[in-house]
CSV table of C-alpha atoms in Angstrom, one decimal:
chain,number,residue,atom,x,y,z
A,3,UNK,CA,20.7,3.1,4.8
A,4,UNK,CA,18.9,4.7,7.8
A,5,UNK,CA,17.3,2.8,10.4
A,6,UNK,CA,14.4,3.9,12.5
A,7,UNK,CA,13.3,1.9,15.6
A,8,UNK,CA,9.4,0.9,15.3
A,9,UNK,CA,7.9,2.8,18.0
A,10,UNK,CA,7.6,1.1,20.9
A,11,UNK,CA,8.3,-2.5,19.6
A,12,UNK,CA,12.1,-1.8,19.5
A,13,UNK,CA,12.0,-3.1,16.4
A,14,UNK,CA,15.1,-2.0,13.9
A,15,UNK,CA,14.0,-0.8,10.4
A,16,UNK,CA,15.1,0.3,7.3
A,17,UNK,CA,13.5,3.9,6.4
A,18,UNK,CA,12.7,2.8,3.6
A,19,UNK,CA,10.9,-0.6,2.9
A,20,UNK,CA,9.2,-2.6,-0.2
A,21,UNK,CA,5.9,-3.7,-0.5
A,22,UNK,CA,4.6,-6.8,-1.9
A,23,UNK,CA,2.5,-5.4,-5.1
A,24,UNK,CA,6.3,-6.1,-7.1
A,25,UNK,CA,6.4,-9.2,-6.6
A,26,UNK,CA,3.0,-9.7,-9.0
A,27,UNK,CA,2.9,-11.8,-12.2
A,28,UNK,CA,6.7,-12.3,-11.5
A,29,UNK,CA,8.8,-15.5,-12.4
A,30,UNK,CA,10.8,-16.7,-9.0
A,31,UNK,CA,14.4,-15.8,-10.5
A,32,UNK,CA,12.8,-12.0,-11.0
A,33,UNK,CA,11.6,-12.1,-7.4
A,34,UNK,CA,15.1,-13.2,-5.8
A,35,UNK,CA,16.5,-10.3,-7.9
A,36,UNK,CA,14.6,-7.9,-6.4
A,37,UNK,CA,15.2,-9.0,-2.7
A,38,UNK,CA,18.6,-9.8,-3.4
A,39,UNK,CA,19.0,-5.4,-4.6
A,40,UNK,CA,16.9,-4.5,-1.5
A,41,UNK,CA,18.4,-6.3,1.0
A,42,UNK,CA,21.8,-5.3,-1.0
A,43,UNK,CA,21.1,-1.5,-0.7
A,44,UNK,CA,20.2,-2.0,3.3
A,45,UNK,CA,16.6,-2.6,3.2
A,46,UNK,CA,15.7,-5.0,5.8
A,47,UNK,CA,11.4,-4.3,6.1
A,48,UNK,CA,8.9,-5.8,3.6
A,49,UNK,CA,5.4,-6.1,3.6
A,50,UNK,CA,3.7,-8.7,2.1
A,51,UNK,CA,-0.2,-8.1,2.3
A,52,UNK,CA,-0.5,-10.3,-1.0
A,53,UNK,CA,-2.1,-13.5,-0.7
A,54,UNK,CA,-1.3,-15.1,-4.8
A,55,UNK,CA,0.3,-18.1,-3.6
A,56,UNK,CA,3.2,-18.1,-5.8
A,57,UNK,CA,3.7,-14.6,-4.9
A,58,UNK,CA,4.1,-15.7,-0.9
A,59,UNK,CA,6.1,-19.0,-2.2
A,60,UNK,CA,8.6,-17.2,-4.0
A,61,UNK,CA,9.0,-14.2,-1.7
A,62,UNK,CA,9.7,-16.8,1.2
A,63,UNK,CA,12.3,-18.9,-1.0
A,64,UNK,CA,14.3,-15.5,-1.4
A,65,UNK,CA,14.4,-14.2,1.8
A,66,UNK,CA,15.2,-17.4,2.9
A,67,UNK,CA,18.9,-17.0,1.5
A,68,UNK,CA,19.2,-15.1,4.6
A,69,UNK,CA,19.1,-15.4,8.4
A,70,UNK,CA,15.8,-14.4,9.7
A,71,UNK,CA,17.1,-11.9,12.3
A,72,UNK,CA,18.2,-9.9,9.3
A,73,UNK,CA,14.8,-8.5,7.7
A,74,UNK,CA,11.7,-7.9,9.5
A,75,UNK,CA,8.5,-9.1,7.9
A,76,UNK,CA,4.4,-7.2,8.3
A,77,UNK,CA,2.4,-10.2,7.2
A,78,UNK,CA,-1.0,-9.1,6.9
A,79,UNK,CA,-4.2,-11.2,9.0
A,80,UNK,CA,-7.6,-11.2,6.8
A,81,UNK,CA,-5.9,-11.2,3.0
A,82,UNK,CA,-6.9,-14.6,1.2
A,83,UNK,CA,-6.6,-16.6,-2.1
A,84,UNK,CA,-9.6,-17.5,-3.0
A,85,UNK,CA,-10.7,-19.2,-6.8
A,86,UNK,CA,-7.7,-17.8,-8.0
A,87,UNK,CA,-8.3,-13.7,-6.7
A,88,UNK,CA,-7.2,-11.7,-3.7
A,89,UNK,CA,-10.2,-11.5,-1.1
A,90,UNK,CA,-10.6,-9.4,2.3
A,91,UNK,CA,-12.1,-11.7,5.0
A,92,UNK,CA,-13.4,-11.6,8.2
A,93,UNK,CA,-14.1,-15.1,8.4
A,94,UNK,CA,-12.3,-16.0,11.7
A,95,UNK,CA,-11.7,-20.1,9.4
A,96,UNK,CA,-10.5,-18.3,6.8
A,97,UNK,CA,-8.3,-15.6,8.3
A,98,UNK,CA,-6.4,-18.4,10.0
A,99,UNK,CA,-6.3,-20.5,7.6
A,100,UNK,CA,-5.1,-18.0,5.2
A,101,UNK,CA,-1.9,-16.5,8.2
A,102,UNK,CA,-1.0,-20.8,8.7
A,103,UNK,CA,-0.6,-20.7,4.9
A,104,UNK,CA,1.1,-17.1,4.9
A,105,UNK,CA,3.9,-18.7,7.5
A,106,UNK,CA,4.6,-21.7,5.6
A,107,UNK,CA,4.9,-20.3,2.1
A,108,UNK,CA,7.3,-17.8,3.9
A,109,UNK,CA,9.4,-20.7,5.7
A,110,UNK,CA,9.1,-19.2,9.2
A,111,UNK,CA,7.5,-19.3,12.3
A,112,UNK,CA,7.0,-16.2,13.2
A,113,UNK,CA,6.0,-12.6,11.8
A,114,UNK,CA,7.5,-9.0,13.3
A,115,UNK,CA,4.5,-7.1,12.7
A,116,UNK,CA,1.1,-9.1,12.1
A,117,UNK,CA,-1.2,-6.9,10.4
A,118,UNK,CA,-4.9,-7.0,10.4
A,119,UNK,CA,-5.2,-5.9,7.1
A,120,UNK,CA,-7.5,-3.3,5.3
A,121,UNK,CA,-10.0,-1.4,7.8
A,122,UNK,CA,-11.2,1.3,6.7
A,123,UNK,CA,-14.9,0.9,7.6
A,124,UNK,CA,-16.3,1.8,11.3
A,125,UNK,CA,-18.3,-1.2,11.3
A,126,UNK,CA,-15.9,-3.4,10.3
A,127,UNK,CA,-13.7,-2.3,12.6
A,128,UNK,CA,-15.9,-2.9,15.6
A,129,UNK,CA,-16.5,-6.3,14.0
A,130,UNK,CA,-12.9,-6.9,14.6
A,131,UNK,CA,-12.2,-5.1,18.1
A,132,UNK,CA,-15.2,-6.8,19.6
A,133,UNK,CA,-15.0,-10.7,18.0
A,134,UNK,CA,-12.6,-13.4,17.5
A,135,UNK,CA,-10.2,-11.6,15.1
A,136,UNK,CA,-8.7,-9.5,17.9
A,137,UNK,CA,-8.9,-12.6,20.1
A,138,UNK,CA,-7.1,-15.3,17.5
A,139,UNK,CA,-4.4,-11.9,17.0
A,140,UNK,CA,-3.6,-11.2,20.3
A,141,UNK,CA,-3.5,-15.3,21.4
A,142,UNK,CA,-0.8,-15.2,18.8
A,143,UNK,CA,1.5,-12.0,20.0
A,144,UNK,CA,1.3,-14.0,23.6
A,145,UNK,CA,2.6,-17.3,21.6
A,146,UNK,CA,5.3,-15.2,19.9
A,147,UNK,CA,3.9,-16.0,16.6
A,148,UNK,CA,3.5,-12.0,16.2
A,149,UNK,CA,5.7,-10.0,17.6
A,150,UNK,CA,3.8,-7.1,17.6
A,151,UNK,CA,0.2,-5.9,16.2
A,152,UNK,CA,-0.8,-4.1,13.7
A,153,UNK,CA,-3.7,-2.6,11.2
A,154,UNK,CA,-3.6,-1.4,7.8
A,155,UNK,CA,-6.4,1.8,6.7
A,156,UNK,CA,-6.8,5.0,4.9
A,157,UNK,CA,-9.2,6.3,7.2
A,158,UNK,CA,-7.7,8.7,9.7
A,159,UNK,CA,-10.8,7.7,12.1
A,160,UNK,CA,-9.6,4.4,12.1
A,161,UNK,CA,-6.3,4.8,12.7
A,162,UNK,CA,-7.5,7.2,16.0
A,163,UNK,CA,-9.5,4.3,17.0
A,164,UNK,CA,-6.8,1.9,16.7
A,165,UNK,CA,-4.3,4.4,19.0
A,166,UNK,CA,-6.8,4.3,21.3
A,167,UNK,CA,-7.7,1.0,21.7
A,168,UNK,CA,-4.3,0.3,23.3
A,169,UNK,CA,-3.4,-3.1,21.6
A,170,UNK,CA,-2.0,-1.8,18.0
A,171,UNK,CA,1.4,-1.0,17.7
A,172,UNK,CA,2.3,-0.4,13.8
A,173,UNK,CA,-0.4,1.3,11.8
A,174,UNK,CA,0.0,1.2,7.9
A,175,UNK,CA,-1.3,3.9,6.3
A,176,UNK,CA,-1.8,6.3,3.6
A,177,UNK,CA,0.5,9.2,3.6
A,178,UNK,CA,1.4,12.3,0.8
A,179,UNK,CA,1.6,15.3,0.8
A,180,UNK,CA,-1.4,14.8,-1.5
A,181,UNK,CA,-3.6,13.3,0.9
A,182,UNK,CA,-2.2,15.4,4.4
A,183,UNK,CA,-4.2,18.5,2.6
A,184,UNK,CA,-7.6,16.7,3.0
A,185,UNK,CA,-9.6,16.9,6.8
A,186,UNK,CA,-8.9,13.5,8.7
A,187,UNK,CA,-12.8,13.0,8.9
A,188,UNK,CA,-13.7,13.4,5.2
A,189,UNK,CA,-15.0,10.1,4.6
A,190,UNK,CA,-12.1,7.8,2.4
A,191,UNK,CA,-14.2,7.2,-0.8
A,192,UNK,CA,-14.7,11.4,-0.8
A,193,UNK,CA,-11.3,12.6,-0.8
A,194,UNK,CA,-11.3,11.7,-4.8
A,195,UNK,CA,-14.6,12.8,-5.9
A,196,UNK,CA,-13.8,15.9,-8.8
A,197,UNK,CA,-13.9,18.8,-6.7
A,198,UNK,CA,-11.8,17.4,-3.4
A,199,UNK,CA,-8.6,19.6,-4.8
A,200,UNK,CA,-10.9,22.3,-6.0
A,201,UNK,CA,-10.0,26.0,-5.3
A,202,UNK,CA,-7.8,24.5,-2.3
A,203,UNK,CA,-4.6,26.3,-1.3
A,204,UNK,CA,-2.2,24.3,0.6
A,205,UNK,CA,-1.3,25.5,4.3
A,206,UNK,CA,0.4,22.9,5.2
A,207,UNK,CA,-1.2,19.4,7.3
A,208,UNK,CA,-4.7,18.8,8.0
A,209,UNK,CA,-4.8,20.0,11.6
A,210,UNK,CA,-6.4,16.6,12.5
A,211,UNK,CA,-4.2,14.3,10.6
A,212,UNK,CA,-1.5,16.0,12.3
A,213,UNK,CA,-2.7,15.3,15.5
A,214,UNK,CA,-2.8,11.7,14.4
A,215,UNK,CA,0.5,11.5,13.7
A,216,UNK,CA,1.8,13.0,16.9
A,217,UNK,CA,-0.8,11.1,18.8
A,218,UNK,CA,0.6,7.8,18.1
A,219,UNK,CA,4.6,9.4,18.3
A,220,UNK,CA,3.4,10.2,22.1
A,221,UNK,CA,1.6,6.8,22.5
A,222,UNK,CA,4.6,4.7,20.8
A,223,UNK,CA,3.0,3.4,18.1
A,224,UNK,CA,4.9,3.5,14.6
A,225,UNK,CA,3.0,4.4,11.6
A,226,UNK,CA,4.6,2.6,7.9
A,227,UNK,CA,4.0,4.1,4.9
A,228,UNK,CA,1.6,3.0,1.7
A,229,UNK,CA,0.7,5.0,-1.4
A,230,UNK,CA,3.6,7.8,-1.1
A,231,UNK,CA,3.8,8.4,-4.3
A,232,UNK,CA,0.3,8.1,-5.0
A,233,UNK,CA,0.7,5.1,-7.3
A,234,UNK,CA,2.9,7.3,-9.2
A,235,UNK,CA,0.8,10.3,-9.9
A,236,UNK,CA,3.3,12.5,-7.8
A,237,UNK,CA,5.8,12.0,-9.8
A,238,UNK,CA,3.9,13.1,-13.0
A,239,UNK,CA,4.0,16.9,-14.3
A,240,UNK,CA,0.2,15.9,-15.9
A,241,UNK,CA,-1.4,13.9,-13.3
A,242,UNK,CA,0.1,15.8,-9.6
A,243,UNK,CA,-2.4,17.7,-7.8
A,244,UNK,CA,0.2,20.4,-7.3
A,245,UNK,CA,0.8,20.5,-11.6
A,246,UNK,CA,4.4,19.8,-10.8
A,247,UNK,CA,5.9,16.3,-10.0
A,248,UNK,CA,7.5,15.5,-6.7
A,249,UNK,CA,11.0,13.4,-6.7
A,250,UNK,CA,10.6,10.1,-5.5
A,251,UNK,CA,13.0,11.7,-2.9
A,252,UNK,CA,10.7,14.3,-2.1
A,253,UNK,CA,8.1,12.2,-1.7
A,254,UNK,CA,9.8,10.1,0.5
A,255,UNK,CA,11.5,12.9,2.5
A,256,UNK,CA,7.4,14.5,3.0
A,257,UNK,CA,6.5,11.0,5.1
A,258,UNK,CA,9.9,10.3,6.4
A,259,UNK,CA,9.7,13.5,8.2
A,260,UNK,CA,6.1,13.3,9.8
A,261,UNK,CA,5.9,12.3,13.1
A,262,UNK,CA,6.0,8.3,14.6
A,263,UNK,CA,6.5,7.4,10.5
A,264,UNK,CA,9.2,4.4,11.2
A,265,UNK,CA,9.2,3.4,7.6
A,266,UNK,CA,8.1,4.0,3.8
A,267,UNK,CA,7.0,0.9,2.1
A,268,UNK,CA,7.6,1.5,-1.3
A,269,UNK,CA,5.9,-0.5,-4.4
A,270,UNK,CA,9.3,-1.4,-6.7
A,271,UNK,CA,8.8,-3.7,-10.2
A,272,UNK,CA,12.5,-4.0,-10.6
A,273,UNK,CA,16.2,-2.7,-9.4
A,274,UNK,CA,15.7,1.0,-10.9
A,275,UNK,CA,13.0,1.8,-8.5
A,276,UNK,CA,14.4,0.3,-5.7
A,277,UNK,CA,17.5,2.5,-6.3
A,278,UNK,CA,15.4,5.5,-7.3
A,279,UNK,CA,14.1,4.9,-3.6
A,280,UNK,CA,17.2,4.3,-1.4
A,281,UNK,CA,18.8,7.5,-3.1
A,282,UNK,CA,17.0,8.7,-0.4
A,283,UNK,CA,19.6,8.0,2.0
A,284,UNK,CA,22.7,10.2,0.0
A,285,UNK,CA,20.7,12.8,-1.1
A,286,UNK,CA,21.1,16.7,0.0
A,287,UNK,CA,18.9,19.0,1.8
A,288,UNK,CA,18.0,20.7,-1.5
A,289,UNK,CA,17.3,17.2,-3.6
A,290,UNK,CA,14.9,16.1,-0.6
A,291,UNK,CA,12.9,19.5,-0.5
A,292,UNK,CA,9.6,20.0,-1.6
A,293,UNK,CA,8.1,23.3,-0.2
A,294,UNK,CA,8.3,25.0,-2.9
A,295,UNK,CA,6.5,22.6,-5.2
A,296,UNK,CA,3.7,22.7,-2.4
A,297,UNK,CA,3.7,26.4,-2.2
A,298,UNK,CA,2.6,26.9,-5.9
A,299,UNK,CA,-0.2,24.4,-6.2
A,300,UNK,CA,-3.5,25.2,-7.9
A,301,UNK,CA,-6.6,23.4,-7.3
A,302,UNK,CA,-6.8,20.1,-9.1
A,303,UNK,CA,-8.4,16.2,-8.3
A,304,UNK,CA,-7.3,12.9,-7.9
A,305,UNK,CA,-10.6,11.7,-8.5
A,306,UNK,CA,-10.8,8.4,-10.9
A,307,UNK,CA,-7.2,7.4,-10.4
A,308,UNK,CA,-6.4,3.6,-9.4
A,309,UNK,CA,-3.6,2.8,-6.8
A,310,UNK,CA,-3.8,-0.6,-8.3
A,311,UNK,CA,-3.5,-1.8,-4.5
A,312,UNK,CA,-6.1,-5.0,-5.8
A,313,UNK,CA,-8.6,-3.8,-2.8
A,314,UNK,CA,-11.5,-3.9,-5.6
A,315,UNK,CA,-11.2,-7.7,-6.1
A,316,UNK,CA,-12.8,-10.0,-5.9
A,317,UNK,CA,-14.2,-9.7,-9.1
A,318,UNK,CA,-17.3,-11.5,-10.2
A,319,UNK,CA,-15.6,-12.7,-13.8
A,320,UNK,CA,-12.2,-13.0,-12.3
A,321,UNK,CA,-10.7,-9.8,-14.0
A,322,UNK,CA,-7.3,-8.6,-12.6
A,323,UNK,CA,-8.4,-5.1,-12.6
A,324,UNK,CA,-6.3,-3.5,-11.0
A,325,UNK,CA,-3.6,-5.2,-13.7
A,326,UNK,CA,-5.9,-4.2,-16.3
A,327,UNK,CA,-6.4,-0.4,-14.8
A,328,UNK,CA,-2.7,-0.2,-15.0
A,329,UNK,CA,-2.1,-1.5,-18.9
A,330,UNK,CA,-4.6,1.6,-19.5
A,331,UNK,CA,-2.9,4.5,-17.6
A,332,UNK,CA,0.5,3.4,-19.3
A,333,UNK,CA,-1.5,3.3,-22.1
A,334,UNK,CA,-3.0,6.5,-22.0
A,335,UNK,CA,-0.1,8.9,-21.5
A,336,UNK,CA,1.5,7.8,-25.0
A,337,UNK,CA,0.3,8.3,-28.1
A,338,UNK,CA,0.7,5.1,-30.1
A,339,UNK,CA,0.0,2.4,-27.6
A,340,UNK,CA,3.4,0.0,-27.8
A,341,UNK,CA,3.0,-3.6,-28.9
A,342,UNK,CA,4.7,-4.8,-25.6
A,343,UNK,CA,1.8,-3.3,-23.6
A,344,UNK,CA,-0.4,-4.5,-26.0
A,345,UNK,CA,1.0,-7.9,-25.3
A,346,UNK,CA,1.0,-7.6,-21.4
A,347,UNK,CA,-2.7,-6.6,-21.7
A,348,UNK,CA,-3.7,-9.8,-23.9
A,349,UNK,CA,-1.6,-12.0,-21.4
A,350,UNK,CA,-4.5,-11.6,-19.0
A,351,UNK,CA,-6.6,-14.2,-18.4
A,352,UNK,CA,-9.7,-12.3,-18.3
A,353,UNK,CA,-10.1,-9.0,-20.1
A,354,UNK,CA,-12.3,-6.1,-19.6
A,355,UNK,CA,-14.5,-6.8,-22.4
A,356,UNK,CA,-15.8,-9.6,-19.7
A,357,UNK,CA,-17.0,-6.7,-17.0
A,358,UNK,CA,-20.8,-7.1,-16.4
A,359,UNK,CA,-21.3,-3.7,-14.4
A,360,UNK,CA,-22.3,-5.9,-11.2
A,361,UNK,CA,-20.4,-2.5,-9.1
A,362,UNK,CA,-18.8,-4.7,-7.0
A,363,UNK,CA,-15.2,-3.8,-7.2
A,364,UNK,CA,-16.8,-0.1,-6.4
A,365,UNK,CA,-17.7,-0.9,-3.6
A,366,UNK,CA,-14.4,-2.4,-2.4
A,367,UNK,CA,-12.4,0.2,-4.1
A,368,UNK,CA,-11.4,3.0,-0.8
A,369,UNK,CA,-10.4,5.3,-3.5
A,370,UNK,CA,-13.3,5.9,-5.1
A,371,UNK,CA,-12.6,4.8,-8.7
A,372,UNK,CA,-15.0,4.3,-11.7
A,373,UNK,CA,-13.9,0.7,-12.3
A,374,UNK,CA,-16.7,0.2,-15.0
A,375,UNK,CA,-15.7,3.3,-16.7
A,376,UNK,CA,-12.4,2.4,-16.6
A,377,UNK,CA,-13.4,-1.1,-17.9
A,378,UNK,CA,-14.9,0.5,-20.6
A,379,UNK,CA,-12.1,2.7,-21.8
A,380,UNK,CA,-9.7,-0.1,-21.5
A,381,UNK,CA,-12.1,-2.1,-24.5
A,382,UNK,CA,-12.0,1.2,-26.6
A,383,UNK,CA,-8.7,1.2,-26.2
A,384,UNK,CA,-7.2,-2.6,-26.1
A,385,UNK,CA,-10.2,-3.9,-28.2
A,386,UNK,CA,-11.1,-6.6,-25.8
């Protein structure tokens, strides 16, 4: 494995990390599994932004096989249970009570990188920087209770903002090759709409989104990785903006080598993608490049595609959309939809056939996806 130190944290990470979306709808014995091949294959950084309790209980009884100096954790700050879904708060009660929770169902007393999680919104993020958020976060880097500070977004503005504001170390955030074509101040629900790809040769890095990343490399603050394979449309001959899939290798080689990027956090369901990912680290010069790929793209869109990152919840009926989002892309690319997906779709509690159009989950979604159309196929296609 390859270790990068977190910018200006000192912090020693694995280059290549998992996130918590994995862990999902997972019995405990399946979770352990999966920590116990990470942490086999040198991984020593996870980031667990989800806040299904059994999800946090059984993430902490894994790692806590192991001595704590041996994996650094980014536990996210404003990621909450609540009725049974995922919600986004701001609610200085709530956001407490939601990281005292996050520490015990981890067994620990302390978190490496304490994230204040999802900001995407310039309001929102002045709501943060100028109330009791920032104050509870930073109160609890001077205890020791975070190490160091954080904030997760997909909006390049943001992340400036958060360079600048002199108190965030790690940012989390969106990189691919995908999404580095695309000006840094196009807003974040924009950069999907149909004709964002359209007609648009690749020169290489946004200009400004190249800045970024050298502005926090030359400020010391470490940028982790989400979404670097595009929730797998990358990797797919039909669905890539460039009509050719990338290599998991490629993809992880494109963010490894931008600047101040410390880590990749990669989304694994089970051992194969884990080792699909930390092939990373024996692969040759000519397995990790992609140029040419980028070279011969024609213009395409990413527009409708779900990261099924759970940001659209919570919904009003208690669907797990982005669950149910992802039973219909499998779905879709086949031609005879197999029984076992079939089955994994029923096992939902609540189907789409239950989706009242309220547009909430639109509203929340930063990547601009037609949830109710979505819903919609997924009846057609699931019959409920």
């Amino acid at each position: 494995m390859e270790y990068r130190i977190l910018g200006r944290t000192g912090i020693k990470v694995s280059a290549i990390g998992i996130g918590g979306e994995g862990f999902e709808n997972k019995s405990y014995r399946d979770c352990e599994a999966l920590i116990d091949c990470a942490i086999k294959e040198g991984i020593n950084f996870i980031d667990l932004y989800n806040s299904n309790p059994e999800v946090r209980t059984n993430v902490g009884k894994g790692l806590s096989k192991y001595p704590r100096n041996s994996f650094v954790m980014e536990g996210h700050l404003g990621s909450m249970w609540d009725k049974g879904q995922y919600r986004r708060t701001r609610k200085i009660s709530e956001v407490v009570d939601a990281y005292e929770d996050f520490l015990t169902r981890m067994q620990s007393d302390s978190v490496d990188v304490g994230m204040i999680h999802y900001v995407d919104d310039p309001k929102d993020f002045d709501t943060i920087f100028h109330g009791e958020i920032i104050h509870y976060v930073r109160e609890l880097k001077e205890k020791g209770t975070i190490k160091s500070l954080g904030i997760s977004t997909h909006n390049s503005d943001i992340a400036f903002r958060a360079v600048q504001s002199g108190i965030i170390d790690v940012i989390l955030f969106s990189i691919n090759p995908a999404y580095d074509m695309l000006p840094a101040n196009e807003d974040v629900n924009v950069l999907f709409e149909e004709d964002t790809f359209k007609n648009r040769t690749y020169e290489g890095i946004d200009s400004k989104r190249d800045q970024l990343y050298r502005t926090c490399q030359n400020a010391g603050v470490a940028i982790t990785v989400m979404k670097a394979y595009a929730a797998g449309i990358l990797l797919s001959d039909e669905e890539s903006p460039f009509q050719k899939a990338l290599t998991p290798v490629q993809c992880l080689h494109y963010c490894l080598t931008r600047p101040a990027v410390a880590s990749v956090m990669v989304g694994v369901a089970n051992a194969d993608q884990i080792l699909a990912a930390t092939a990373y680290v024996s692969s040759s010069n000519k397995e990790k490049d992609y140029s040419a790929i980028l070279a011969n793209r024609r213009g395409s869109s990413l527009n409708g595609h779900c990261m099924y990152c759970g940001h659209c919840s919570p919904c009003s009926k208690k669907i797990d959309i982005a669950s149910a989002n992802k039973y219909l892309d499998l779905a879709s690319v086949q031609g005879d939809v197999p029984e076992t997906l079939k089955n994994h779709y029923a096992l939902l509690e609540h189907h789409a056939s239950e989706c009242t159009g309220c547009g909430l989950c639109m509203k929340n979604c930063p990547f601009g996806v037609d949830v109710i159309f979505k819903m919609k196929q997924a009846v057609q296609l699931f019959g409920n």
